[in-house]
Amino acid sequence: DMLPAYADLALHLSPQGFGLLMTATGIGAVTGSISLAYLSGSRIRGRLFLASGVAWGIMLSMMSWAPNFPTAFVVLFCLGVVSSSFTTFASILLQDNVDDAFRGRIISLYMMTFSVHTFGALPIGFLADQYGIREALLWSSLALIALMALVTIRRGDIRRLP
């Protein structure tokens, strides 16, 4: 997680300021989760999943250049909304679309991604050390946007998931 370094190096915040940024993310995540309850019967969950992935990248990009604490707070609230939406949609789509005989195995692989993603911190940390925290976040956000755009274009089957 690069948020502690971002709070310190980019925004020059105290530990209390960092705590408030974490609060913004948490409130956004809860808001996103509650909002998904209204979309539980939606027939466009595949498109919403892909859109939330792209939006996650866009919010991360906006965070990389947030000039001050109030802007970062709002962006991190939005980042919490879209990141929780993305992970919740991923879980819902897996649960609903995987054959019963394979569901346990697939969900266990999905759960492993929550620990494997920390390996991405190494190259992002290297970029932050070489070029700065804002640039590292920007490049990682652009990579996420590009990946989600590619999946959106290439995987019509995901777009069509109910």
Short mmCIF file of C-alpha atoms in Angstrom, two decimals:
data_model
loop_
_atom_site.label_atom_id
_atom_site.label_comp_id
_atom_site.label_asym_id
_atom_site.label_seq_id
_atom_site.Cartn_x
_atom_site.Cartn_y
_atom_site.Cartn_z
CA ASP A 1 0.00 0.00 0.00
CA MET A 2 1.50 3.28 -1.11
CA LEU A 3 -0.92 5.52 0.80
CA PRO A 4 1.40 6.12 3.80
CA ALA A 5 4.20 7.24 1.47
CA TYR A 6 1.76 9.32 -0.59
CA ALA A 7 0.42 11.06 2.53
CA ASP A 8 3.94 11.80 3.75
CA LEU A 9 5.87 12.56 0.56
CA ALA A 10 3.22 14.06 -1.72
CA LEU A 11 0.91 15.81 0.71
CA HIS A 12 3.28 16.27 3.71
CA LEU A 13 0.59 15.14 6.15
CA SER A 14 0.88 14.23 9.79
CA PRO A 15 -0.12 10.76 10.98
CA GLN A 16 -3.54 12.24 11.77
CA GLY A 17 -3.87 13.45 8.17
CA PHE A 18 -2.95 9.97 6.95
CA GLY A 19 -5.63 8.55 9.24
CA LEU A 20 -8.20 10.88 7.72
CA LEU A 21 -7.21 9.73 4.22
CA MET A 22 -7.71 6.14 5.33
CA THR A 23 -11.10 7.17 6.72
CA ALA A 24 -12.08 8.62 3.34
CA THR A 25 -11.19 5.34 1.65
CA GLY A 26 -13.13 3.34 4.24
CA ILE A 27 -16.22 5.52 4.03
CA GLY A 28 -16.07 5.24 0.24
CA ALA A 29 -15.77 1.44 0.43
CA VAL A 30 -18.80 1.18 2.72
CA THR A 31 -20.74 3.56 0.47
CA GLY A 32 -19.82 1.49 -2.59
CA SER A 33 -20.85 -1.74 -0.91
CA ILE A 34 -24.20 -0.34 0.18
CA SER A 35 -24.80 1.07 -3.30
CA LEU A 36 -24.23 -2.37 -4.81
CA ALA A 37 -27.23 -3.69 -2.91
CA TYR A 38 -29.40 -1.64 -5.26
CA LEU A 39 -27.72 -3.25 -8.26
CA SER A 40 -28.01 -6.84 -7.06
CA GLY A 41 -30.59 -7.72 -9.71
CA SER A 42 -28.96 -5.76 -12.49
CA ARG A 43 -28.59 -7.42 -15.88
CA ILE A 44 -25.43 -5.44 -16.73
CA ARG A 45 -23.14 -6.57 -13.90
CA GLY A 46 -20.39 -7.57 -16.32
CA ARG A 47 -20.28 -4.06 -17.77
CA LEU A 48 -20.43 -2.52 -14.29
CA PHE A 49 -17.51 -4.74 -13.23
CA LEU A 50 -15.40 -3.57 -16.17
CA ALA A 51 -16.43 0.06 -15.72
CA SER A 52 -15.50 -0.03 -12.05
CA GLY A 53 -12.04 -1.37 -12.98
CA VAL A 54 -11.49 1.48 -15.43
CA ALA A 55 -12.86 3.97 -12.89
CA TRP A 56 -10.45 2.57 -10.28
CA GLY A 57 -7.55 3.39 -12.60
CA ILE A 58 -8.92 6.86 -13.31
CA MET A 59 -9.36 7.62 -9.59
CA LEU A 60 -5.84 6.37 -8.88
CA SER A 61 -4.57 8.66 -11.63
CA MET A 62 -6.45 11.60 -10.15
CA MET A 63 -5.03 10.79 -6.74
CA SER A 64 -1.50 10.87 -8.11
CA TRP A 65 -1.91 14.57 -8.92
CA ALA A 66 -4.23 15.71 -6.12
CA PRO A 67 -2.73 19.07 -5.10
CA ASN A 68 -3.92 19.15 -1.49
CA PHE A 69 -5.60 17.29 1.34
CA PRO A 70 -9.25 18.20 0.55
CA THR A 71 -8.89 17.08 -3.07
CA ALA A 72 -7.09 13.88 -2.02
CA PHE A 73 -9.83 13.20 0.54
CA VAL A 74 -12.59 13.40 -2.09
CA VAL A 75 -10.61 11.35 -4.62
CA LEU A 76 -9.84 8.68 -2.02
CA PHE A 77 -13.52 8.52 -1.08
CA CYS A 78 -14.31 7.86 -4.77
CA LEU A 79 -11.42 5.40 -4.97
CA GLY A 80 -12.94 3.49 -2.05
CA VAL A 81 -16.30 3.36 -3.83
CA VAL A 82 -14.92 2.01 -7.11
CA SER A 83 -12.37 -0.38 -5.61
CA SER A 84 -14.96 -2.01 -3.35
CA SER A 85 -17.37 -2.15 -6.30
CA PHE A 86 -14.77 -3.86 -8.47
CA THR A 87 -13.87 -6.52 -5.92
CA THR A 88 -17.51 -7.13 -5.00
CA PHE A 89 -18.56 -7.46 -8.65
CA ALA A 90 -15.67 -9.87 -9.23
CA SER A 91 -16.83 -12.03 -6.35
CA ILE A 92 -20.49 -11.91 -7.39
CA LEU A 93 -19.71 -12.74 -11.02
CA LEU A 94 -17.54 -15.67 -9.99
CA GLN A 95 -20.15 -17.02 -7.58
CA ASP A 96 -22.95 -16.72 -10.13
CA ASN A 97 -21.14 -17.95 -13.24
CA VAL A 98 -18.87 -20.78 -12.13
CA ASP A 99 -20.19 -24.32 -12.27
CA ASP A 100 -21.02 -25.74 -8.83
CA ALA A 101 -18.41 -28.49 -9.18
CA PHE A 102 -15.59 -25.94 -9.58
CA ARG A 103 -16.80 -23.03 -7.46
CA GLY A 104 -14.73 -23.85 -4.35
CA ARG A 105 -11.51 -24.21 -6.33
CA ILE A 106 -12.09 -21.04 -8.33
CA ILE A 107 -13.00 -18.99 -5.26
CA SER A 108 -9.86 -20.22 -3.47
CA LEU A 109 -7.76 -19.06 -6.44
CA TYR A 110 -9.60 -15.73 -6.39
CA MET A 111 -8.88 -15.34 -2.66
CA MET A 112 -5.17 -15.94 -3.32
CA THR A 113 -5.11 -12.78 -5.43
CA PHE A 114 -5.59 -10.75 -2.26
CA SER A 115 -2.17 -11.86 -1.02
CA VAL A 116 -0.38 -12.02 -4.38
CA HIS A 117 -1.18 -8.39 -5.26
CA THR A 118 1.39 -7.24 -2.70
CA PHE A 119 4.12 -8.28 -5.15
CA GLY A 120 3.13 -5.27 -7.22
CA ALA A 121 4.37 -3.05 -4.39
CA LEU A 122 7.99 -3.86 -5.29
CA PRO A 123 8.01 -2.37 -8.82
CA ILE A 124 5.78 0.52 -7.73
CA GLY A 125 8.11 1.18 -4.80
CA PHE A 126 11.07 1.10 -7.17
CA LEU A 127 9.37 3.63 -9.46
CA ALA A 128 8.55 5.81 -6.46
CA ASP A 129 12.15 5.69 -5.31
CA GLN A 130 13.49 6.56 -8.76
CA TYR A 131 10.92 9.09 -9.99
CA GLY A 132 8.66 10.05 -7.09
CA ILE A 133 5.50 8.77 -5.45
CA ARG A 134 3.14 10.72 -7.71
CA GLU A 135 4.77 9.39 -10.87
CA ALA A 136 4.73 5.81 -9.57
CA LEU A 137 1.02 6.07 -8.80
CA LEU A 138 0.36 7.63 -12.19
CA TRP A 139 2.18 4.85 -14.06
CA SER A 140 0.43 2.14 -12.06
CA SER A 141 -2.93 3.80 -12.73
CA LEU A 142 -2.20 3.98 -16.46
CA ALA A 143 -1.27 0.29 -16.43
CA LEU A 144 -4.58 -0.53 -14.72
CA ILE A 145 -6.57 1.58 -17.18
CA ALA A 146 -4.81 -0.04 -20.13
CA LEU A 147 -5.37 -3.55 -18.76
CA MET A 148 -9.05 -2.92 -18.05
CA ALA A 149 -9.54 -1.29 -21.46
CA LEU A 150 -7.94 -4.33 -23.11
CA VAL A 151 -10.15 -6.74 -21.16
CA THR A 152 -13.21 -4.63 -21.96
CA ILE A 153 -12.43 -4.67 -25.68
CA ARG A 154 -11.26 -8.27 -25.97
CA ARG A 155 -13.63 -10.06 -23.60
CA GLY A 156 -17.16 -9.63 -24.84
CA ASP A 157 -18.17 -12.59 -22.68
CA ILE A 158 -17.40 -10.58 -19.54
CA ARG A 159 -19.31 -7.57 -20.87
CA ARG A 160 -22.35 -9.78 -21.44
CA LEU A 161 -22.43 -11.34 -17.98
CA PRO A 162 -25.77 -10.74 -16.27
#
